Coordinates of N, CA and C in Angstrom, one line a residue:
M1 N 0.8 -1.2 0.0 CA 0.0 0.0 0.0 C 0.9 1.2 0.0
T2 N 0.6 2.1 -0.9 CA 1.4 3.4 -1.0 C 0.7 4.5 -0.2
A3 N 1.4 5.6 0.0 CA 0.9 6.7 0.8 C -0.4 7.2 0.1
E4 N -0.4 7.2 -1.2 CA -1.6 7.7 -2.0 C -2.8 6.8 -1.7
D5 N -2.6 5.5 -1.3 CA -3.7 4.6 -1.0 C -4.3 4.8 0.3
L6 N -3.7 5.6 1.2 CA -4.1 5.8 2.6 C -5.1 6.9 2.6
Q7 N -6.1 6.7 3.6 CA -7.0 7.8 3.9 C -6.2 8.9 4.6
P8 N -6.6 10.2 4.5 CA -5.8 11.2 5.1 C -5.5 11.0 6.6
Y9 N -6.4 10.5 7.4 CA -6.1 10.2 8.8 C -5.1 9.1 9.0
Q10 N -5.1 8.1 8.1 CA -4.2 7.0 8.1 C -2.8 7.5 7.8
R11 N -2.7 8.5 6.9 CA -1.4 9.0 6.5 C -0.7 9.7 7.7
I12 N -1.6 10.4 8.5 CA -1.1 11.1 9.7 C -0.6 10.1 10.7
V13 N -1.4 9.0 10.9 CA -1.0 7.9 11.8 C 0.3 7.3 11.4
Q14 N 0.4 7.0 10.1 CA 1.6 6.3 9.6 C 2.8 7.2 9.8
D15 N 2.6 8.5 9.5 CA 3.8 9.5 9.6 C 4.3 9.6 11.0
V16 N 3.3 9.7 12.0 CA 3.7 9.7 13.4 C 4.4 8.5 13.8
K17 N 3.9 7.3 13.4 CA 4.6 6.1 13.8 C 5.9 6.0 13.1
D18 N 6.1 6.4 11.9 CA 7.4 6.4 11.2 C 8.4 7.3 12.0
E19 N 7.9 8.5 12.4 CA 8.8 9.4 13.1 C 9.3 8.8 14.4
V20 N 8.4 8.1 15.1 CA 8.8 7.4 16.3 C 9.8 6.3 16.0
R21 N 9.5 5.5 15.0 CA 10.3 4.4 14.6 C 11.7 4.8 14.2
L22 N 11.8 6.0 13.6 CA 13.1 6.5 13.1 C 13.8 7.3 14.2
G23 N 13.2 7.5 15.4 CA 13.8 8.2 16.5 C 13.7 9.7 16.4
R24 N 12.9 10.2 15.5 CA 12.7 11.7 15.3 C 11.7 12.2 16.4
L25 N 10.8 11.3 16.9 CA 9.9 11.7 18.0 C 10.2 10.7 19.1
G26 N 10.4 11.2 20.3 CA 10.8 10.3 21.4 C 9.8 10.4 22.5
S27 N 10.1 9.7 23.6 CA 9.3 9.6 24.7 C 8.9 11.0 25.3
N28 N 7.6 11.3 25.5 CA 7.1 12.5 26.0 C 7.3 13.7 25.1
D29 N 7.7 13.5 23.9 CA 7.7 14.7 22.9 C 6.3 15.1 22.6
K30 N 6.1 16.4 22.5 CA 4.8 16.9 22.2 C 4.5 17.0 20.7
L31 N 3.4 16.5 20.3 CA 3.0 16.6 18.9 C 2.5 18.1 18.6
P32 N 2.6 18.5 17.3 CA 2.0 19.8 17.0 C 0.5 19.8 17.3
S33 N 0.0 21.0 17.5 CA -1.4 21.2 17.8 C -2.3 20.6 16.6
T34 N -3.5 20.4 16.9 CA -4.5 19.9 15.9 C -4.5 20.8 14.7
R35 N -4.6 22.1 15.0 CA -4.6 23.1 13.9 C -3.4 23.0 13.1
K36 N -2.2 22.9 13.7 CA -0.9 22.9 12.9 C -0.9 21.6 12.1
L37 N -1.3 20.5 12.7 CA -1.3 19.2 11.9 C -2.3 19.3 10.7
A38 N -3.5 19.9 11.0 CA -4.5 20.1 9.9 C -3.9 20.9 8.8
D39 N -3.2 22.0 9.1 CA -2.6 22.8 8.1 C -1.5 22.1 7.4
R40 N -0.7 21.3 8.1 CA 0.4 20.6 7.5 C -0.1 19.6 6.5
Y41 N -1.2 18.9 6.8 CA -1.7 17.8 6.0 C -2.8 18.3 5.1
N42 N -3.2 19.6 5.2 CA -4.3 20.2 4.4 C -5.6 19.4 4.6
V43 N -5.9 19.1 5.8 CA -7.1 18.4 6.2 C -7.9 19.1 7.2
A44 N -9.1 18.7 7.5 CA -10.0 19.3 8.5 C -9.5 18.8 9.9
P45 N -9.7 19.7 10.9 CA -9.3 19.3 12.3 C -9.9 18.0 12.7
G46 N -11.1 17.6 12.3 CA -11.7 16.4 12.6 C -10.9 15.2 12.1
T47 N -10.3 15.3 11.0 CA -9.4 14.3 10.4 C -8.2 14.0 11.3
V48 N -7.7 15.1 11.8 CA -6.5 15.0 12.7 C -7.0 14.4 14.0
Q49 N -8.2 14.8 14.5 CA -8.7 14.1 15.8 C -8.9 12.6 15.6
R50 N -9.3 12.2 14.4 CA -9.5 10.8 14.2 C -8.1 10.1 14.2
A51 N -7.1 10.7 13.6 CA -5.8 10.1 13.6 C -5.3 10.1 15.1
L52 N -5.5 11.1 15.8 CA -5.0 11.1 17.2 C -5.7 10.0 18.0
A53 N -7.0 9.8 17.8 CA -7.7 8.8 18.5 C -7.2 7.4 18.2
E54 N -6.8 7.2 16.9 CA -6.2 5.9 16.5 C -4.8 5.7 17.1
L55 N -4.1 6.8 17.2 CA -2.7 6.7 17.8 C -2.9 6.5 19.3
R56 N -3.9 7.0 20.0 CA -4.1 6.8 21.4 C -4.5 5.3 21.6
A57 N -5.4 4.8 20.7 CA -5.8 3.4 20.8 C -4.7 2.4 20.6
A58 N -3.7 2.8 19.8 CA -2.6 2.0 19.5 C -1.5 2.1 20.5
G59 N -1.7 3.0 21.5 CA -0.7 3.1 22.5 C 0.5 3.9 22.2
V60 N 0.4 4.7 21.1 CA 1.5 5.5 20.6 C 1.6 6.9 21.4
I61 N 0.4 7.5 21.6 CA 0.4 8.8 22.3 C -0.6 8.8 23.5
Y62 N -0.4 9.8 24.3 CA -1.4 10.1 25.3 C -1.7 11.6 25.2
S63 N -2.9 12.0 25.6 CA -3.3 13.4 25.5 C -3.8 13.9 26.8
H64 N -3.6 15.2 27.0 CA -4.1 15.9 28.1 C -5.0 17.1 27.6
Q65 N -6.2 17.1 28.0 CA -7.1 18.1 27.6 C -6.5 19.5 27.8
G66 N -6.5 20.2 26.7 CA -6.0 21.6 26.8 C -4.5 21.8 26.7
R67 N -3.8 20.7 26.9 CA -2.3 20.7 26.8 C -1.7 20.1 25.6
G68 N -2.4 19.1 25.0 CA -1.8 18.5 23.8 C -1.7 17.0 23.9
S69 N -1.0 16.5 22.8 CA -0.8 15.1 22.7 C 0.7 14.8 22.8
Y70 N 1.1 13.8 23.4 CA 2.5 13.4 23.6 C 2.8 12.0 23.3
I71 N 4.1 11.7 22.9 CA 4.5 10.4 22.6 C 4.7 9.6 23.9
R72 N 4.1 8.4 24.0 CA 4.2 7.5 25.2 C 5.6 7.0 25.3
E73 N 6.0 6.7 26.5 CA 7.3 6.0 26.7 C 7.4 4.7 26.0
S74 N 6.3 4.0 25.9 CA 6.2 2.7 25.3 C 6.0 2.7 23.8
A75 N 6.0 3.9 23.2 CA 5.6 4.0 21.8 C 6.5 3.2 20.9
I76 N 7.8 3.1 21.2 CA 8.7 2.3 20.3 C 8.3 0.9 20.2
A77 N 7.9 0.3 21.3 CA 7.4 -1.1 21.2 C 6.1 -1.2 20.4
S78 N 5.3 -0.2 20.5 CA 4.0 -0.3 19.9 C 4.1 0.0 18.4
V79 N 5.1 0.6 17.9 CA 5.3 0.8 16.5 C 6.3 0.0 15.8
A80 N 7.0 -0.8 16.6 CA 8.1 -1.7 16.1 C 7.5 -2.6 15.0
D81 N 8.3 -2.8 14.0 CA 8.0 -3.8 12.9 C 8.0 -5.2 13.5
P82 N 6.9 -6.0 13.4 CA 6.9 -7.3 14.0 C 8.1 -8.2 13.6
T83 N 8.5 -8.0 12.3 CA 9.7 -8.8 11.8 C 10.9 -8.4 12.6
S84 N 11.1 -7.1 12.8 CA 12.4 -6.7 13.4 C 12.4 -7.1 14.9
V85 N 11.2 -7.1 15.5 CA 11.1 -7.6 16.9 C 11.4 -9.1 17.0
A86 N 10.9 -9.9 16.0 CA 11.2 -11.3 16.0 C 12.7 -11.5 15.8
I87 N 13.3 -10.8 14.9 CA 14.7 -10.9 14.6 C 15.5 -10.6 15.9
Q88 N 15.1 -9.5 16.6 CA 15.8 -9.1 17.8 C 15.7 -10.2 18.8
R89 N 14.5 -10.9 19.0 CA 14.4 -12.0 20.0 C 15.3 -13.1 19.6
L90 N 15.3 -13.4 18.3 CA 16.2 -14.5 17.8 C 17.6 -14.3 18.1
E91 N 18.0 -13.0 17.9 CA 19.4 -12.6 18.1 C 19.8 -12.8 19.6
E92 N 18.8 -12.4 20.5 CA 19.1 -12.6 21.9 C 19.1 -14.0 22.3
R93 N 18.3 -14.8 21.7 CA 18.3 -16.3 22.0 C 19.6 -16.9 21.5
V94 N 20.1 -16.6 20.3 CA 21.3 -17.1 19.8 C 22.5 -16.7 20.7
A95 N 22.5 -15.4 21.1 CA 23.5 -15.0 22.0 C 23.5 -15.8 23.3
D96 N 22.3 -16.0 23.9 CA 22.2 -16.8 25.1 C 22.7 -18.3 24.9
L97 N 22.3 -18.9 23.8 CA 22.8 -20.2 23.5 C 24.3 -20.3 23.2
T98 N 24.8 -19.3 22.6 CA 26.3 -19.2 22.4 C 27.0 -19.1 23.7
R99 N 26.5 -18.3 24.7 CA 27.1 -18.2 26.0 C 27.1 -19.6 26.7
R100 N 26.0 -20.3 26.6 CA 25.8 -21.6 27.2 C 26.8 -22.6 26.6
L101 N 26.9 -22.6 25.3 CA 27.8 -23.5 24.6 C 29.2 -23.2 25.0
E102 N 29.6 -22.0 25.1 CA 31.0 -21.6 25.5 C 31.3 -22.1 26.9
R103 N 30.3 -22.0 27.8 CA 30.5 -22.4 29.2 C 30.7 -24.0 29.2
L104 N 29.8 -24.7 28.5 CA 29.9 -26.1 28.4 C 31.3 -26.6 27.9
E105 N 31.8 -25.9 26.8 CA 33.1 -26.2 26.2 C 34.2 -25.9 27.2
A106 N 34.1 -24.8 28.0 CA 35.1 -24.4 28.9 C 35.1 -25.4 30.1
D107 N 33.9 -25.9 30.5 CA 33.9 -26.9 31.6 C 34.5 -28.2 31.1
K108 N 34.4 -28.5 29.9 CA 34.9 -29.8 29.3 C 36.4 -29.9 29.4
D109 N 37.0 -28.7 29.2 CA 38.5 -28.7 29.2 C 39.1 -28.9 30.5

């Protein structure tokens, strides 16, 4: 699916998730206001609100009435590519098994 195939609110959601994934937005960073996001994406404020609601539901952001929306500390985990998470777990498992094997070989000598 290309960016052109996405609904406007989905494009905002995807962009915020990408910014988190790339490290451009981090824990507790404040998102631009609804008005600024609406201007940036050339959409109605309601479209931005829908995107923010989806980001909240996905655990990427939290919002404070009158103060704005912020990136959650756990956002990285919620936007991580499942494949990269699986690869990271496999790498950790291989490292653990390697340490065990090295201990066994050292004990054998």
